[in-house]
Short mmCIF file of C-alpha atoms in Angstrom, two decimals:
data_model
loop_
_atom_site.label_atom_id
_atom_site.label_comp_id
_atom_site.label_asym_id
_atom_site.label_seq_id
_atom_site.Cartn_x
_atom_site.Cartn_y
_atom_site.Cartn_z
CA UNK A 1 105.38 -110.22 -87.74
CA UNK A 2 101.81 -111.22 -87.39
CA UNK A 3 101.00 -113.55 -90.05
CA UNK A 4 99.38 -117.05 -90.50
CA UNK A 5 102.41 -119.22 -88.59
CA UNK A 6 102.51 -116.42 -86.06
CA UNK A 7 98.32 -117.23 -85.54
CA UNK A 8 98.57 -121.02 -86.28
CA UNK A 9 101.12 -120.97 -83.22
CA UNK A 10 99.08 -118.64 -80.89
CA UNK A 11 96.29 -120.97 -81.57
CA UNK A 12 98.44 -123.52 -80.39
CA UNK A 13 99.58 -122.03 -76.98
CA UNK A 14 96.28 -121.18 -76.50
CA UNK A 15 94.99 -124.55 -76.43
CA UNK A 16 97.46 -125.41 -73.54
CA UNK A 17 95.80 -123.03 -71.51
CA UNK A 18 92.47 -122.92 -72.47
CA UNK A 19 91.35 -125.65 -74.38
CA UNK A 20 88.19 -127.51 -72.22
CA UNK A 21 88.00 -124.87 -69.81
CA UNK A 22 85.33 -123.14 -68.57
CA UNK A 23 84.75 -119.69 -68.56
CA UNK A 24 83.58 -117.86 -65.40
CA UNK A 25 83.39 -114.56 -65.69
CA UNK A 26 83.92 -112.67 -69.06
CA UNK A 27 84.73 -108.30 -69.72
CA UNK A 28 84.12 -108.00 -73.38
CA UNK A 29 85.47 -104.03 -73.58
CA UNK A 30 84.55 -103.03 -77.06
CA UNK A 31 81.38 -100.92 -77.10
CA UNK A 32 79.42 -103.50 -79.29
CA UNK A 33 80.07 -106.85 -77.04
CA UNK A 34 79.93 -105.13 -73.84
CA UNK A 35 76.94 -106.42 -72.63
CA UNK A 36 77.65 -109.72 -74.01
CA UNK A 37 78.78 -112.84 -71.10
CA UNK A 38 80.25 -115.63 -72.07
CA UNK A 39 80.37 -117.24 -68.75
CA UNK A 40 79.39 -120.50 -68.38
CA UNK A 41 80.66 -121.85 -71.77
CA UNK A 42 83.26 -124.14 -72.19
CA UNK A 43 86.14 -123.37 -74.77
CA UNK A 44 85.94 -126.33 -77.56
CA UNK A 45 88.68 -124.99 -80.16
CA UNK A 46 91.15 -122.47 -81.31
CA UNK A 47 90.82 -122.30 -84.75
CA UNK A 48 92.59 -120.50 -87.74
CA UNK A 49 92.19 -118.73 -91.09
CA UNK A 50 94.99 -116.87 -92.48
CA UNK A 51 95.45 -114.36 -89.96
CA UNK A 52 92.20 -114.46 -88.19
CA UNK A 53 91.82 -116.17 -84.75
CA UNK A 54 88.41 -118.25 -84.09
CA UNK A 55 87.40 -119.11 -80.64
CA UNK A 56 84.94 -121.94 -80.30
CA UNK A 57 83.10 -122.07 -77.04
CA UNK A 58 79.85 -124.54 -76.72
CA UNK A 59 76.32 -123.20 -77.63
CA UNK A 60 77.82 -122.24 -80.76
CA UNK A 61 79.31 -119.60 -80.10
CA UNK A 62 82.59 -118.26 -81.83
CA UNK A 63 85.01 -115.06 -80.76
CA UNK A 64 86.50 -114.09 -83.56
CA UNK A 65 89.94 -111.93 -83.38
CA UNK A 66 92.18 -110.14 -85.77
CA UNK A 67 96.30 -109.21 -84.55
CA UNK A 68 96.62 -107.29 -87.11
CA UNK A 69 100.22 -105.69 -86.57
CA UNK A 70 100.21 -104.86 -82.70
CA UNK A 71 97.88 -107.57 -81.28
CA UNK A 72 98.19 -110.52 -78.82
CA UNK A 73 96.92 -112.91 -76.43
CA UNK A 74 98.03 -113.54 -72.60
CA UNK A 75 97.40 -115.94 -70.13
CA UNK A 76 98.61 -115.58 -66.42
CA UNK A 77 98.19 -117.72 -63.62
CA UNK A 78 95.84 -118.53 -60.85
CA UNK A 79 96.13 -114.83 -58.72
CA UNK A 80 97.97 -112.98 -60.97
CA UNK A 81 97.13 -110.17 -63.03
CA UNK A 82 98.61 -108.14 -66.39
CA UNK A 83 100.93 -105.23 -65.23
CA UNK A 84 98.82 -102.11 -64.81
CA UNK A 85 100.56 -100.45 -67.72
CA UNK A 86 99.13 -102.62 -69.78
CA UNK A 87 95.00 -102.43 -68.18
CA UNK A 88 94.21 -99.61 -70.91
CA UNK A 89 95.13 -102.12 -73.78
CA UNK A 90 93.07 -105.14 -72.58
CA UNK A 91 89.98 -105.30 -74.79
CA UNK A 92 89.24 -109.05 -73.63
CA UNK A 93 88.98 -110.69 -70.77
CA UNK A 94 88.51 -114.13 -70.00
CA UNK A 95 88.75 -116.02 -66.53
CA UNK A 96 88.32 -119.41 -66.51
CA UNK A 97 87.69 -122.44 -63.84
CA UNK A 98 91.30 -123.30 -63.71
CA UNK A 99 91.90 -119.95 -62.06
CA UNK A 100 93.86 -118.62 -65.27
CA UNK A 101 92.80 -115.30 -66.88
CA UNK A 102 93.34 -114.90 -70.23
CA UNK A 103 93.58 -111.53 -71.47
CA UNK A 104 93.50 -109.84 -75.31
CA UNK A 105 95.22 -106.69 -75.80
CA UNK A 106 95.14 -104.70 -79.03
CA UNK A 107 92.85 -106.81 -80.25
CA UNK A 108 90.80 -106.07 -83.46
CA UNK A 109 88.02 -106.63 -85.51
CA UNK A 110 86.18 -108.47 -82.61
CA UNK A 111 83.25 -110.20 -82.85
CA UNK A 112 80.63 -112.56 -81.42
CA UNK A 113 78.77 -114.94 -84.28
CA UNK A 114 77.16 -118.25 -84.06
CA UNK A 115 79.71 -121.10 -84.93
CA UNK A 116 77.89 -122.21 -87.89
CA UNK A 117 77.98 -118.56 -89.22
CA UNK A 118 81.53 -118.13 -89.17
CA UNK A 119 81.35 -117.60 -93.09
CA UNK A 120 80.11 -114.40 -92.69
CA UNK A 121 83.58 -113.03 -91.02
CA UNK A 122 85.97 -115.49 -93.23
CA UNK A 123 84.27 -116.80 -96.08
CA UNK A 124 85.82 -114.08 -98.59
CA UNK A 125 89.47 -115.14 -97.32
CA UNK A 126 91.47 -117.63 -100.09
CA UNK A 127 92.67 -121.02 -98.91
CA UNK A 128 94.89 -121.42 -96.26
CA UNK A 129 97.82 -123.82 -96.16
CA UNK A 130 97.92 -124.70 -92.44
CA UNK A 131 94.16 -125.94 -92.79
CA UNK A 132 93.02 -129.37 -93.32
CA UNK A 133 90.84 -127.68 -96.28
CA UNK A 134 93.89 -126.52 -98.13
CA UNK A 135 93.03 -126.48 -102.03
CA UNK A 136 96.57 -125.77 -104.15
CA UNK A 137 94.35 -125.84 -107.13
CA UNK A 138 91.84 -123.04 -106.18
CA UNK A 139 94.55 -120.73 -104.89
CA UNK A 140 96.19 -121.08 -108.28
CA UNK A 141 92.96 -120.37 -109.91
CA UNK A 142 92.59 -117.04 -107.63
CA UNK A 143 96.15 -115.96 -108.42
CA UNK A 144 95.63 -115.63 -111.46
CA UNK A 145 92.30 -113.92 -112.02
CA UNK A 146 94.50 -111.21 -112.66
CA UNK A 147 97.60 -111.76 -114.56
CA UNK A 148 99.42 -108.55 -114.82
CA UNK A 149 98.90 -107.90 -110.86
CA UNK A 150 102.78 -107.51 -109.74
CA UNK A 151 103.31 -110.80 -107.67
CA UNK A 152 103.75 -109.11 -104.26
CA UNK A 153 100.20 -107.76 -104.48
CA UNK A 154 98.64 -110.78 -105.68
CA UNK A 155 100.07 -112.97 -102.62
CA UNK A 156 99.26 -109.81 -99.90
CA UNK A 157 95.51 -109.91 -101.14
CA UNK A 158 94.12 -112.51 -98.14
CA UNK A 159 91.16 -113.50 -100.75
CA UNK A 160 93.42 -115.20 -103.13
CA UNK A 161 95.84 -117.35 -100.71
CA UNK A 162 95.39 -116.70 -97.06
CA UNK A 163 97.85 -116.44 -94.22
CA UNK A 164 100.72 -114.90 -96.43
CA UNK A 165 102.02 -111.69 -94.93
CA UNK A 166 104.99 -108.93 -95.86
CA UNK A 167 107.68 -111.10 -94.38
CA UNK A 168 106.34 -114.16 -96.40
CA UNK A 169 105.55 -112.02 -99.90
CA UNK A 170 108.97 -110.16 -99.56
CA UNK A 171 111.38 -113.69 -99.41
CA UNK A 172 109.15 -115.68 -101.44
CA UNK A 173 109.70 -113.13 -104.37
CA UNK A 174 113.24 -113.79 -103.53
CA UNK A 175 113.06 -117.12 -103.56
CA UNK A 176 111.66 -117.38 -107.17
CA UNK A 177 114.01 -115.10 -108.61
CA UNK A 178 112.18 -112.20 -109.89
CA UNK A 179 111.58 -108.82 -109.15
CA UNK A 180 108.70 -108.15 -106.38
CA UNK A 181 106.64 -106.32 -109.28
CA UNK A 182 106.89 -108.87 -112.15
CA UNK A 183 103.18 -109.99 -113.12
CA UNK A 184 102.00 -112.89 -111.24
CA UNK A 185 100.74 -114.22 -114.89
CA UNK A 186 104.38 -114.90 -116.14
CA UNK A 187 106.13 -116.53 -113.01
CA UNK A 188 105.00 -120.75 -112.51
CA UNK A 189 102.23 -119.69 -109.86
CA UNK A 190 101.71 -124.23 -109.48
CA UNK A 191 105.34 -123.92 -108.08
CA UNK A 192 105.13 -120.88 -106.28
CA UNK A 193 102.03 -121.89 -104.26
CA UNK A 194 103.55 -125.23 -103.25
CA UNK A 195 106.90 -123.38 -102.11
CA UNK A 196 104.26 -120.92 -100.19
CA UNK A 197 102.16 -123.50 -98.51
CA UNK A 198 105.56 -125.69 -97.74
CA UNK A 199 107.37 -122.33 -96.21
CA UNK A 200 104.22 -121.75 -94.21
CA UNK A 201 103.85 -124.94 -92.75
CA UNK A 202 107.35 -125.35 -91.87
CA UNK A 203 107.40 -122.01 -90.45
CA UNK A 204 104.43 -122.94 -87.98
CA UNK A 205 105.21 -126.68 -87.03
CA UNK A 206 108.88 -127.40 -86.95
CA UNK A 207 110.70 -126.48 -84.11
CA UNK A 208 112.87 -123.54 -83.83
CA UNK A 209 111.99 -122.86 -87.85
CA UNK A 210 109.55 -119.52 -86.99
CA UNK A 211 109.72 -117.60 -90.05
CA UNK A 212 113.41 -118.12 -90.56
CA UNK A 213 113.46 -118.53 -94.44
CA UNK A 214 117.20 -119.84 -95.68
CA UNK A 215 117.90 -121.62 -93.09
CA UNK A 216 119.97 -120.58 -90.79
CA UNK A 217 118.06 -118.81 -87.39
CA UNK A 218 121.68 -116.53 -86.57
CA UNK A 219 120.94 -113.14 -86.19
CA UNK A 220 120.98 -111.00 -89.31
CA UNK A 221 121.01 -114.38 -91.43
CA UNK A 222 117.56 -115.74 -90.99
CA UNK A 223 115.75 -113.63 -93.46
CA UNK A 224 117.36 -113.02 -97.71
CA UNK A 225 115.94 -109.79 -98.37
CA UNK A 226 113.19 -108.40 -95.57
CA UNK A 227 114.54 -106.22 -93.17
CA UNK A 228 117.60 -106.38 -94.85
CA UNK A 229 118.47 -103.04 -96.61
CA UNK A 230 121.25 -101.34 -97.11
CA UNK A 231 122.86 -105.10 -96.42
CA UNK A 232 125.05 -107.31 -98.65
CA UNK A 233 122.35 -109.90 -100.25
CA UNK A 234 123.29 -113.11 -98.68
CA UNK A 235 123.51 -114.59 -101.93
CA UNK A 236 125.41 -112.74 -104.76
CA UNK A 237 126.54 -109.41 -102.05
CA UNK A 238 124.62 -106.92 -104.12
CA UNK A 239 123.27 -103.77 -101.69
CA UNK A 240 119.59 -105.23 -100.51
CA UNK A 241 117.03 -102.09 -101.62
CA UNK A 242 113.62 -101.00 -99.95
CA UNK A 243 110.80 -98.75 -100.70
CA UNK A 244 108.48 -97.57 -98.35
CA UNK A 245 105.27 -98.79 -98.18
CA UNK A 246 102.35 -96.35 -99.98
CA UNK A 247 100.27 -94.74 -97.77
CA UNK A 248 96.57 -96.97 -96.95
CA UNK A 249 97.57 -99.19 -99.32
CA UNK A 250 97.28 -102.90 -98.34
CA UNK A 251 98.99 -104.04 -101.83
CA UNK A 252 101.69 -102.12 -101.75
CA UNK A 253 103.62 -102.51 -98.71
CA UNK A 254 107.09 -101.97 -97.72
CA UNK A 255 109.20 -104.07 -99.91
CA UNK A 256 112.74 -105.47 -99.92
CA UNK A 257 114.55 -106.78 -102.82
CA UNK A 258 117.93 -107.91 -104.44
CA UNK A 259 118.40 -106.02 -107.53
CA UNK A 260 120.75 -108.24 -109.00
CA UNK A 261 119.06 -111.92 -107.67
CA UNK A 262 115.29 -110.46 -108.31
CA UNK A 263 115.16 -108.73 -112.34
CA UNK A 264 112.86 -107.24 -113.67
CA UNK A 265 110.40 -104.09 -112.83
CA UNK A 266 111.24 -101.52 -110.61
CA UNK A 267 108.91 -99.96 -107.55
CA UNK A 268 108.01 -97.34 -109.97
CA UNK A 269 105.45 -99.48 -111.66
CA UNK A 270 103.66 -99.91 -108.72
CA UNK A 271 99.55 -100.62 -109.01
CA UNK A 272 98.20 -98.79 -106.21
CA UNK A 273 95.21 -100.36 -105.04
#
């Protein structure tokens, strides 16, 4: 799943590829950058906010790109090209002096801005753990601007603590022990940020630890409650339980839980947004 380790890596594999190149011929296919080049300017940084992607090329000059759920970057070699299949998906493309093409499919929420005006595309979005900016004290403060907000909403909204996605929100509820709708004003929200931000991290820079959250990356094992329904919990053997997500509603996504390891409230109260 698309969330901030999944774009803190891509940044990452990116920068093998990319990183000091030069770009020599750019096809910006979006309607509003079409006519835009970046040719001729040199890729200085793949940077990351949450789930937003942040080009840097010189002249100040950022692309910035969104995964979203179906989203993501490739990079072939000198001479080859992206199976035709895939052409009609390709909204970027980027061809650079090493002979590489990199090419962005599903991409959305593109956008050209000047570097030093990044905040107008990211500066609503909460702190994010994987930056060198991380502030555990101001996305404590944002969490809980709204006390009775049911936990899994709070962490989902991007403006309050960014980078946190379903998979994240789903085990993390699990993790503390209460039901994914108790009130983020009467769980510790100091402890529950740290476990976020140390989960995150560990997720995007340890080896073989990609969003595997108890532990152990066997198949069927690497996740407590998300994607897990209908499934012995891995912890007490109660039936895991899901409800679907509501319809346009970015707070209220699908949502697993462990009836017995997670009390508390029940789907049914539910804030939709």
């Amino acid at each position: 799943m698309p969330e901030g380790d999944s774009v803190h890596k891509l940044a990452r594999r990116l920068d093998r590829s990319l990183l000091g190149r030069t770009v020599v011929r750019s096809d910006l296919r979006v309607p509003r950058l079409a006519t835009r080049d970046l040719a001729g300017r040199r890729v200085l940084e793949h940077a990351t906010h949450g789930k937003h992607l942040l080009t840097r090329f010189s002249g100040d000059v950022t692309l910035h790109s969104h995964l979203r759920m179906d989203g993501e970057w490739s990079v072939t070699g000198p001479g080859k090209q992206l199976p035709r299949r895939l052409q009609h998906e390709v909204r970027l493309v980027l061809v650079l002096d090493s002979g590489s093409t990199a090419w962005g499919l599903r991409l959305h929420d593109l956008a050209l801005v000047a570097t030093t005006d990044e905040a107008s595309i990211i500066g609503h979005l909460g702190p994010d753990p994987l930056r060198e900016d991380w502030d555990a004290a101001e996305a404590v403060r944002r969490l809980r601007t709204d006390p009775s907000l049911p936990l899994v909403s709070a962490l989902l909204d991007q403006t309050r603590v960014a980078g946190l996605g379903n998979l994240w929100v789903n085990e993390l509820a699990f993790l503390t022990g209460v039901s994914p709708w108790t009130p983020i004003g009467s769980v510790d929200v100091e402890r529950l940020v740290a476990r976020a931000a140390t989960a995150l991290r560990h997720s995007a820079l340890v080896p073989g630890a990609y969003q595997v959250t108890t532990g152990s990356s066997r198949r069927g094992e690497d996740h407590w409650v998300a994607g897990r329904q209908r499934r012995p919990c891995l912890r007490c053997g109660t039936e895991v339980r899901m409800v679907a997500e509501l319809a346009n509603d970015p707070a209220n996504r699908r949502t697993w839980w462990c009836p017995h390891c997670q009390p508390g409230p029940g789907p049914e109260t539910r804030r939709p947004a």
